[in-house]
Backbone as JSON, one array per atom type, in Angstrom:
{
  "sequence": "MYHFRCVDCGLFFTTQEKKERHLASTHFYCGKCRILYDSLDEMHAHLLDEESWILGVEHGFCVSCNSDFDSEEELKMHYATDIRHHYCSPCEEHFQNAADLRVHFLENRDGEHYVCEQCNELYTDEGSYEEHITQNPEAHYYCESCLEGFPSRYALVAHKAFSALHFYCERCDKEWEDQDFLNLHIVKEHGADRDN",
  "N": [[56.93, 97.81, 85.35], [59.48, 98.86, 85.04], [59.92, 101.25, 87.37], [61.73, 102.76, 88.73], [63.41, 105.57, 88.19], [66.74, 107.07, 87.18], [67.6, 110.16, 87.78], [69.63, 111.65, 86.8], [71.02, 110.29, 84.55], [69.01, 109.04, 83.34], [68.28, 106.45, 83.22], [66.32, 103.23, 83.84], [65.1, 101.34, 86.61], [64.45, 98.29, 88.32], [63.9, 98.08, 91.13], [63.88, 100.13, 93.91], [66.34, 99.86, 95.39], [68.19, 98.95, 93.53], [68.44, 101.17, 91.99], [69.52, 102.93, 93.93], [71.99, 101.54, 94.09], [72.95, 101.87, 91.77], [73.18, 104.78, 91.53], [75.28, 105.16, 93.52], [77.38, 103.91, 92.49], [77.99, 105.14, 90.12], [77.44, 107.78, 89.83], [77.98, 110.94, 91.9], [77.05, 110.66, 94.54], [75.34, 110.83, 97.88], [74.38, 108.37, 99.55], [73.42, 108.08, 102.15], [72.27, 110.61, 102.84], [70.64, 110.87, 100.53], [71.38, 112.51, 98.24], [72.33, 114.14, 95.25], [75.2, 114.84, 93.51], [77.19, 117.29, 91.54], [79.93, 116.93, 91.1], [82.72, 115.22, 92.33], [84.22, 116.7, 94.17], [82.44, 118.32, 95.19], [80.73, 116.51, 96.51], [82.38, 115.44, 98.35], [83.03, 117.71, 99.9], [80.18, 118.01, 101.03], [80.31, 115.64, 102.55], [82.17, 116.26, 104.55], [81.19, 118.42, 105.87], [79.26, 119.12, 108.37], [77.04, 120.68, 108.64], [75.65, 120.32, 106.44], [74.52, 117.91, 106.3], [71.66, 115.66, 106.25], [69.29, 115.68, 108.89], [69.89, 113.76, 111.65], [71.43, 112.17, 110.36], [74.67, 110.7, 110.13], [78.21, 111.37, 109.24], [81.19, 109.71, 108.81], [83.71, 110.46, 107.42], [86.57, 109.46, 105.52], [88.91, 111.22, 103.71], [91.37, 110.27, 102.53], [91.03, 107.57, 101.96], [88.61, 107.59, 100.67], [86.2, 106.6, 101.95], [83.29, 106.22, 103.57], [82.14, 106.36, 106.79], [79.82, 105.11, 109.36], [79.67, 106.57, 111.72], [81.69, 109.17, 113.64], [82.94, 108.13, 115.37], [83.72, 105.4, 114.43], [85.13, 106.12, 112.15], [87.39, 107.14, 113.47], [88.28, 104.75, 114.71], [88.85, 103.42, 112.2], [91.08, 105.08, 111.66], [92.9, 104.41, 113.37], [93.43, 101.72, 113.23], [94.01, 100.93, 110.28], [96.57, 100.46, 108.39], [97.55, 102.34, 106.88], [97.18, 104.82, 107.65], [98.9, 107.08, 109.89], [98.21, 107.46, 112.8], [97.61, 108.8, 116.07], [95.64, 107.87, 118.59], [95.08, 108.61, 121.28], [95.78, 111.23, 121.13], [94.18, 112.17, 118.78], [95.51, 112.83, 116.41], [97.14, 113.04, 113.15], [99.83, 111.88, 111.43], [102.62, 112.11, 109.12], [104.14, 109.94, 108.47], [105.3, 106.68, 109.62], [107.54, 106.81, 111.12], [107.46, 109.63, 112.22], [105.15, 109.53, 113.93], [106.27, 107.46, 115.69], [108.1, 109.27, 116.95], [106.63, 110.98, 117.99], [105.34, 109.44, 120.06], [107.48, 108.87, 121.6], [108.11, 111.08, 122.68], [106.09, 111.62, 124.37], [105.36, 110.37, 126.83], [103.33, 109.48, 128.91], [101.32, 107.99, 130.01], [99.51, 107.43, 128.13], [100.67, 106.75, 126.03], [102.84, 104.38, 124.88], [105.7, 102.6, 124.02], [107.53, 99.79, 122.87], [110.6, 98.86, 123.73], [112.0, 97.08, 122.35], [110.83, 96.17, 119.89], [109.66, 98.22, 118.84], [107.04, 98.37, 118.72], [103.85, 100.16, 119.08], [101.82, 101.39, 121.76], [98.58, 102.07, 123.17], [97.56, 102.03, 125.55], [98.26, 100.86, 129.01], [97.62, 98.32, 129.71], [97.66, 96.62, 127.15], [100.32, 97.18, 126.32], [101.78, 95.91, 128.64], [100.94, 93.36, 128.27], [101.85, 92.63, 125.85], [104.63, 92.96, 126.29], [105.28, 91.01, 128.22], [103.85, 88.76, 127.42], [105.41, 87.08, 125.15], [108.3, 87.1, 125.48], [110.37, 86.21, 123.98], [109.8, 86.83, 121.13], [111.15, 89.19, 120.69], [113.88, 88.72, 120.56], [115.43, 87.12, 118.32], [117.1, 84.73, 116.16], [118.05, 85.42, 113.11], [119.0, 83.41, 111.11], [118.23, 80.97, 112.03], [115.81, 81.3, 112.9], [115.21, 80.84, 115.61], [113.87, 81.72, 119.1], [114.76, 83.81, 121.64], [114.99, 84.78, 125.18], [116.41, 86.92, 125.93], [118.74, 89.55, 124.87], [121.45, 88.87, 125.55], [121.33, 85.93, 125.46], [120.71, 85.57, 123.03], [123.1, 86.39, 121.72], [124.79, 84.7, 122.73], [123.93, 82.33, 121.85], [124.56, 82.65, 119.12], [127.19, 82.82, 119.14], [128.1, 80.49, 119.95], [126.92, 78.47, 118.49], [127.2, 75.51, 116.23], [125.94, 75.91, 114.13], [126.23, 78.74, 113.18], [128.22, 81.35, 112.12], [129.66, 83.53, 113.44], [130.73, 86.84, 114.36], [132.19, 87.88, 117.1], [133.25, 90.35, 117.72], [132.11, 92.4, 116.26], [129.54, 91.97, 115.66], [128.82, 90.51, 113.17], [127.54, 88.23, 110.84], [128.52, 85.32, 109.01], [128.38, 83.11, 105.99], [129.72, 80.9, 106.31], [132.6, 78.97, 108.0], [135.07, 79.66, 106.79], [134.67, 82.21, 105.61], [134.16, 83.72, 107.8], [136.65, 83.58, 109.18], [138.49, 84.87, 107.25], [137.3, 87.31, 107.47], [137.9, 88.0, 110.09], [140.54, 88.02, 110.16], [141.19, 90.01, 108.2], [139.65, 92.44, 109.01], [140.09, 92.5, 111.82], [142.62, 92.02, 112.26], [143.51, 89.44, 113.31], [143.96, 86.07, 114.39], [141.23, 83.51, 114.4], [141.28, 82.47, 116.8], [142.33, 84.23, 118.53]],
  "CA": [[57.97, 96.95, 85.48], [60.57, 99.82, 85.51], [59.43, 102.4, 87.85], [62.54, 103.82, 89.33], [64.37, 106.28, 87.12], [67.84, 107.97, 87.62], [67.18, 111.64, 87.21], [70.7, 112.14, 86.35], [71.26, 109.71, 83.27], [67.62, 108.54, 82.51], [68.16, 104.87, 83.18], [65.32, 102.68, 84.84], [65.39, 100.23, 87.35], [62.99, 97.52, 88.85], [63.72, 98.53, 92.52], [64.88, 101.41, 94.45], [67.56, 99.33, 95.94], [69.19, 98.89, 92.34], [68.67, 102.59, 91.51], [70.5, 103.34, 94.55], [73.32, 101.14, 93.93], [73.65, 102.66, 90.48], [73.82, 106.22, 91.95], [76.28, 105.14, 94.38], [78.62, 103.27, 91.8], [78.15, 105.59, 88.95], [77.17, 109.14, 90.15], [78.49, 111.43, 92.86], [75.78, 110.45, 95.2], [75.51, 110.4, 99.0], [73.31, 107.37, 100.06], [72.85, 108.48, 103.44], [71.2, 111.83, 102.78], [70.02, 110.78, 99.31], [71.54, 113.72, 97.59], [73.12, 113.77, 94.1], [76.25, 116.12, 93.53], [77.61, 117.39, 90.24], [81.37, 116.56, 91.1], [83.43, 114.47, 93.5], [84.45, 117.65, 95.34], [81.0, 118.62, 95.91], [80.23, 115.51, 97.46], [83.23, 115.37, 99.61], [82.47, 118.77, 100.84], [79.3, 117.59, 101.74], [80.72, 114.75, 103.75], [83.03, 116.76, 105.47], [80.64, 119.5, 106.29], [78.04, 118.61, 109.2], [75.74, 121.48, 108.54], [74.92, 120.0, 105.13], [73.94, 116.62, 106.5], [70.37, 115.58, 106.78], [69.03, 115.64, 110.38], [69.84, 112.35, 112.1], [72.38, 111.31, 109.53], [76.05, 111.08, 110.57], [79.02, 110.71, 108.39], [82.67, 109.68, 109.29], [84.66, 110.42, 105.92], [88.0, 109.45, 105.28], [89.39, 111.47, 102.55], [92.58, 109.46, 101.65], [90.64, 106.19, 101.58], [87.41, 107.68, 100.14], [85.31, 105.92, 102.67], [82.24, 107.04, 104.42], [81.8, 105.36, 107.83], [78.53, 105.4, 109.89], [80.05, 107.42, 112.72], [82.9, 109.72, 113.79], [83.9, 106.82, 116.24], [84.04, 104.36, 113.47], [86.12, 106.67, 111.47], [88.54, 107.04, 114.3], [88.64, 103.47, 114.71], [89.57, 103.16, 110.89], [92.36, 105.56, 111.54], [93.85, 103.67, 114.39], [93.67, 100.35, 112.77], [94.4, 100.84, 109.08], [98.09, 100.77, 108.35], [97.59, 103.43, 105.68], [97.27, 105.89, 108.66], [99.8, 106.97, 111.05], [97.41, 108.21, 113.74], [97.68, 108.78, 117.43], [94.35, 107.62, 119.18], [94.82, 109.44, 122.44], [95.74, 112.85, 120.79], [93.46, 112.36, 117.65], [96.37, 113.41, 115.65], [97.65, 112.35, 112.11], [101.27, 112.01, 111.29], [102.98, 112.0, 107.71], [104.73, 108.77, 108.4], [105.49, 105.84, 110.79], [108.73, 107.52, 111.92], [106.95, 110.83, 112.94], [104.31, 108.92, 114.9], [107.12, 106.96, 116.77], [108.68, 110.27, 117.76], [105.35, 111.46, 118.86], [105.04, 108.41, 121.06], [108.51, 108.75, 122.42], [108.03, 112.46, 123.33], [104.72, 111.73, 125.22], [105.45, 109.24, 127.83], [102.2, 110.2, 129.69], [100.32, 106.96, 130.44], [98.69, 106.91, 127.03], [101.84, 106.42, 124.81], [103.74, 103.37, 125.2], [106.63, 101.92, 123.11], [108.39, 98.48, 123.28], [112.09, 99.17, 123.37], [112.62, 96.01, 121.63], [110.38, 96.0, 118.7], [109.16, 99.59, 118.48], [105.59, 98.6, 118.75], [103.25, 101.32, 119.78], [100.36, 101.18, 122.28], [97.99, 103.58, 123.86], [97.08, 101.74, 127.06], [99.15, 100.2, 129.82], [97.39, 96.8, 129.7], [98.06, 96.17, 126.04], [101.66, 97.19, 126.3], [102.12, 95.06, 129.62], [100.56, 91.98, 127.93], [102.99, 92.42, 124.89], [106.11, 92.77, 126.68], [105.39, 89.8, 129.09], [103.43, 87.47, 126.68], [106.19, 86.55, 124.36], [109.58, 87.88, 125.25], [111.16, 85.41, 122.85], [109.74, 87.49, 119.9], [112.01, 90.36, 120.48], [115.04, 88.34, 120.4], [115.42, 85.91, 117.65], [118.07, 84.59, 115.43], [117.79, 85.49, 111.92], [119.23, 82.45, 110.62], [117.49, 79.77, 112.21], [114.52, 81.75, 113.58], [114.82, 80.42, 116.95], [113.65, 82.83, 119.86], [115.55, 83.79, 123.08], [114.35, 85.76, 126.19], [117.18, 88.3, 126.04], [119.93, 90.01, 123.92], [122.66, 87.98, 125.89], [121.02, 84.56, 125.33], [120.94, 85.38, 121.45], [124.5, 86.33, 121.23], [125.64, 83.37, 123.26], [123.77, 81.51, 120.93], [125.21, 82.96, 117.73], [128.74, 82.76, 119.34], [128.51, 79.11, 120.37], [126.26, 77.51, 117.76], [127.89, 75.1, 115.28], [125.34, 76.41, 112.61], [126.3, 80.16, 112.93], [129.63, 81.83, 112.03], [129.44, 84.87, 114.02], [131.9, 87.42, 114.82], [131.73, 88.55, 118.42], [133.67, 91.72, 118.0], [131.56, 93.47, 115.6], [128.04, 91.58, 115.42], [128.33, 90.3, 111.94], [127.41, 86.79, 110.69], [128.89, 84.91, 107.98], [127.92, 82.05, 105.58], [130.77, 79.58, 106.67], [133.93, 79.24, 108.76], [136.16, 80.26, 106.11], [134.42, 83.68, 105.36], [134.35, 84.44, 109.19], [138.2, 83.49, 109.6], [138.81, 85.87, 106.52], [136.71, 88.56, 107.98], [138.57, 88.22, 111.39], [142.02, 88.55, 109.86], [141.14, 91.29, 107.51], [139.08, 93.5, 109.9], [140.59, 92.57, 113.29], [144.07, 91.61, 112.2], [143.63, 88.48, 114.3], [143.43, 84.78, 113.9], [140.06, 83.22, 114.78], [141.21, 82.05, 118.36], [142.59, 85.52, 119.32]],
  "C": [[59.24, 97.76, 85.9], [60.28, 101.11, 86.14], [60.35, 103.24, 88.49], [63.73, 104.35, 88.37], [65.52, 107.14, 87.86], [67.61, 109.23, 87.14], [68.57, 112.23, 86.53], [71.15, 111.52, 84.74], [70.15, 109.01, 82.55], [67.47, 107.14, 82.61], [66.98, 104.55, 84.12], [65.59, 101.56, 85.32], [64.2, 99.69, 88.1], [62.88, 97.66, 90.39], [64.56, 99.63, 92.74], [66.09, 100.94, 95.01], [68.57, 99.44, 94.76], [69.5, 100.18, 91.95], [69.71, 103.21, 92.55], [71.76, 102.92, 94.63], [73.96, 101.79, 92.77], [74.11, 104.01, 90.81], [74.97, 106.29, 92.49], [77.48, 104.87, 93.63], [78.92, 104.2, 90.53], [78.22, 107.31, 89.08], [77.86, 109.84, 91.47], [77.21, 111.39, 93.8], [76.09, 109.97, 96.67], [74.11, 109.74, 99.33], [72.64, 107.68, 101.18], [71.78, 109.41, 103.51], [70.31, 111.88, 101.38], [70.12, 112.16, 98.47], [72.52, 113.46, 96.29], [73.86, 114.99, 93.86], [76.69, 116.19, 91.89], [78.92, 116.92, 90.04], [81.55, 115.82, 92.44], [83.78, 115.51, 94.64], [83.55, 118.1, 95.74], [80.63, 117.83, 96.72], [81.03, 115.21, 98.54], [83.17, 116.55, 100.47], [81.61, 118.54, 101.64], [79.51, 116.71, 102.8], [81.6, 115.2, 104.84], [82.32, 118.01, 106.39], [79.34, 119.24, 107.19], [76.98, 119.43, 109.16], [75.06, 121.15, 107.2], [74.33, 118.65, 105.2], [72.56, 116.59, 106.94], [70.1, 115.32, 108.18], [69.08, 114.26, 110.77], [70.85, 111.61, 111.48], [73.79, 111.71, 109.85], [77.07, 110.49, 109.48], [80.44, 110.59, 109.09], [83.66, 109.46, 108.0], [85.9, 110.38, 106.0], [88.51, 109.92, 103.86], [90.36, 110.74, 101.84], [92.02, 108.11, 101.52], [89.25, 106.29, 100.7], [86.15, 106.85, 100.52], [84.41, 106.48, 103.45], [81.81, 106.09, 105.53], [80.54, 105.89, 108.58], [78.72, 106.43, 111.09], [81.45, 108.05, 112.82], [83.75, 108.66, 114.61], [84.34, 105.89, 115.34], [85.21, 104.97, 112.46], [87.5, 107.02, 112.11], [89.29, 105.73, 114.44], [89.47, 103.1, 113.46], [90.84, 103.87, 110.86], [93.46, 104.91, 112.3], [94.3, 102.31, 113.82], [93.96, 100.0, 111.38], [95.86, 101.24, 108.95], [98.43, 101.91, 107.41], [97.72, 104.81, 106.57], [98.3, 105.87, 109.69], [99.13, 108.08, 111.79], [97.55, 107.82, 115.36], [96.08, 108.88, 118.0], [94.22, 108.78, 120.26], [94.9, 111.1, 122.22], [94.67, 113.18, 119.54], [94.14, 113.29, 116.61], [96.92, 112.78, 114.45], [99.1, 112.95, 112.0], [101.55, 111.73, 109.77], [103.58, 110.61, 107.57], [104.8, 107.98, 109.65], [106.83, 106.53, 111.82], [108.25, 108.83, 112.84], [105.95, 110.35, 114.09], [105.14, 108.27, 116.14], [107.54, 108.15, 117.46], [107.66, 110.87, 118.42], [105.26, 110.59, 120.1], [106.05, 108.74, 122.2], [108.81, 110.13, 123.34], [106.94, 112.65, 124.39], [104.44, 110.54, 126.12], [104.6, 109.59, 129.02], [101.09, 109.35, 130.23], [99.38, 106.7, 129.09], [99.4, 106.62, 125.82], [102.85, 105.48, 125.24], [104.55, 102.86, 123.98], [107.45, 100.87, 123.65], [109.8, 98.95, 122.77], [112.68, 98.2, 122.44], [112.16, 96.02, 120.14], [109.6, 97.27, 117.99], [107.58, 99.6, 118.23], [104.95, 99.68, 119.51], [101.89, 101.03, 120.44], [99.9, 102.38, 122.94], [97.37, 103.06, 125.25], [98.0, 100.7, 127.49], [99.13, 98.64, 129.63], [97.85, 96.0, 128.49], [99.48, 96.02, 125.98], [102.15, 96.08, 127.36], [101.93, 93.57, 128.98], [101.52, 91.83, 126.71], [104.4, 92.12, 125.34], [106.35, 91.53, 127.77], [104.75, 88.45, 128.5], [104.38, 86.53, 125.75], [107.58, 87.28, 124.3], [110.55, 87.6, 123.97], [110.95, 86.16, 121.63], [110.58, 88.8, 119.66], [113.45, 90.05, 120.08], [115.13, 87.0, 119.38], [116.58, 85.87, 116.61], [117.65, 84.45, 113.98], [118.19, 84.48, 110.75], [118.54, 81.09, 110.76], [116.09, 79.95, 112.95], [114.18, 81.16, 114.93], [114.65, 81.51, 118.0], [114.34, 82.58, 121.23], [115.07, 84.99, 124.06], [115.23, 86.84, 126.43], [118.24, 88.37, 124.98], [121.15, 89.14, 124.13], [122.3, 86.52, 125.38], [121.26, 84.68, 123.66], [122.25, 85.6, 121.21], [125.23, 85.46, 121.6], [125.29, 82.23, 122.23], [124.46, 81.46, 119.48], [126.74, 82.68, 117.88], [129.03, 81.38, 119.3], [127.8, 77.99, 119.47], [127.13, 76.96, 116.53], [127.34, 75.72, 113.8], [125.65, 77.83, 112.24], [127.76, 80.41, 112.88], [129.49, 83.33, 112.26], [130.71, 85.56, 114.6], [131.58, 88.31, 116.04], [132.18, 89.83, 118.67], [132.95, 92.71, 117.17], [130.0, 92.88, 115.07], [127.68, 91.08, 114.26], [128.5, 88.86, 111.87], [127.75, 86.37, 109.22], [128.39, 83.39, 107.43], [128.66, 80.75, 106.1], [131.9, 80.18, 107.39], [134.77, 80.13, 108.11], [136.03, 81.89, 105.8], [134.76, 84.25, 106.74], [135.8, 84.61, 109.36], [138.8, 84.6, 108.66], [138.55, 87.17, 107.13], [137.6, 89.01, 109.25], [139.89, 88.71, 111.18], [142.1, 89.77, 109.19], [140.69, 92.45, 108.26], [139.56, 93.72, 111.07], [142.05, 92.46, 113.45], [144.39, 90.38, 113.21], [143.36, 87.2, 113.8], [141.85, 84.36, 114.84], [140.11, 82.96, 116.43], [141.61, 83.14, 119.23], [141.57, 86.4, 119.72]]
}
């Protein structure tokens, strides 16, 4: 009945699959190569060293996420799509934070690095970038009070200045809760009446 024994802890299992799940969840075990390690560091060293892999087995190991992907390509896709990573796909380079990645994109305007000037989104191909900037320009300029979108900064400023719902100082780009606070601000900061 129990024919599958864990050589590390001596437990028995009814199927090889259950034994494999036990090994992967309890011990330092590479399921792809079917090798048991004494420590997490040893297993990580194995996952990162191509020469230690069984012939035909491929690992794509992410050290920071502790995840093993089926290939190097899947690992790169993980880096590019997981928000925990600040990764430039064209250069295959990691960065400490989002700001460093953005600087990298701004310094490399070479047909593989595109930055939307309005919302700071980063793109690695021209098609995605062009689709982004033409698909919904109103997403770039929106009123934080009423969440209405506008096609340009000028249209947003005009909305704030002339809308009866917003109390906006045209001189310093600040918005207030009501007309009284706006009037007080204008007199105090700009030394003028609301109409001046």
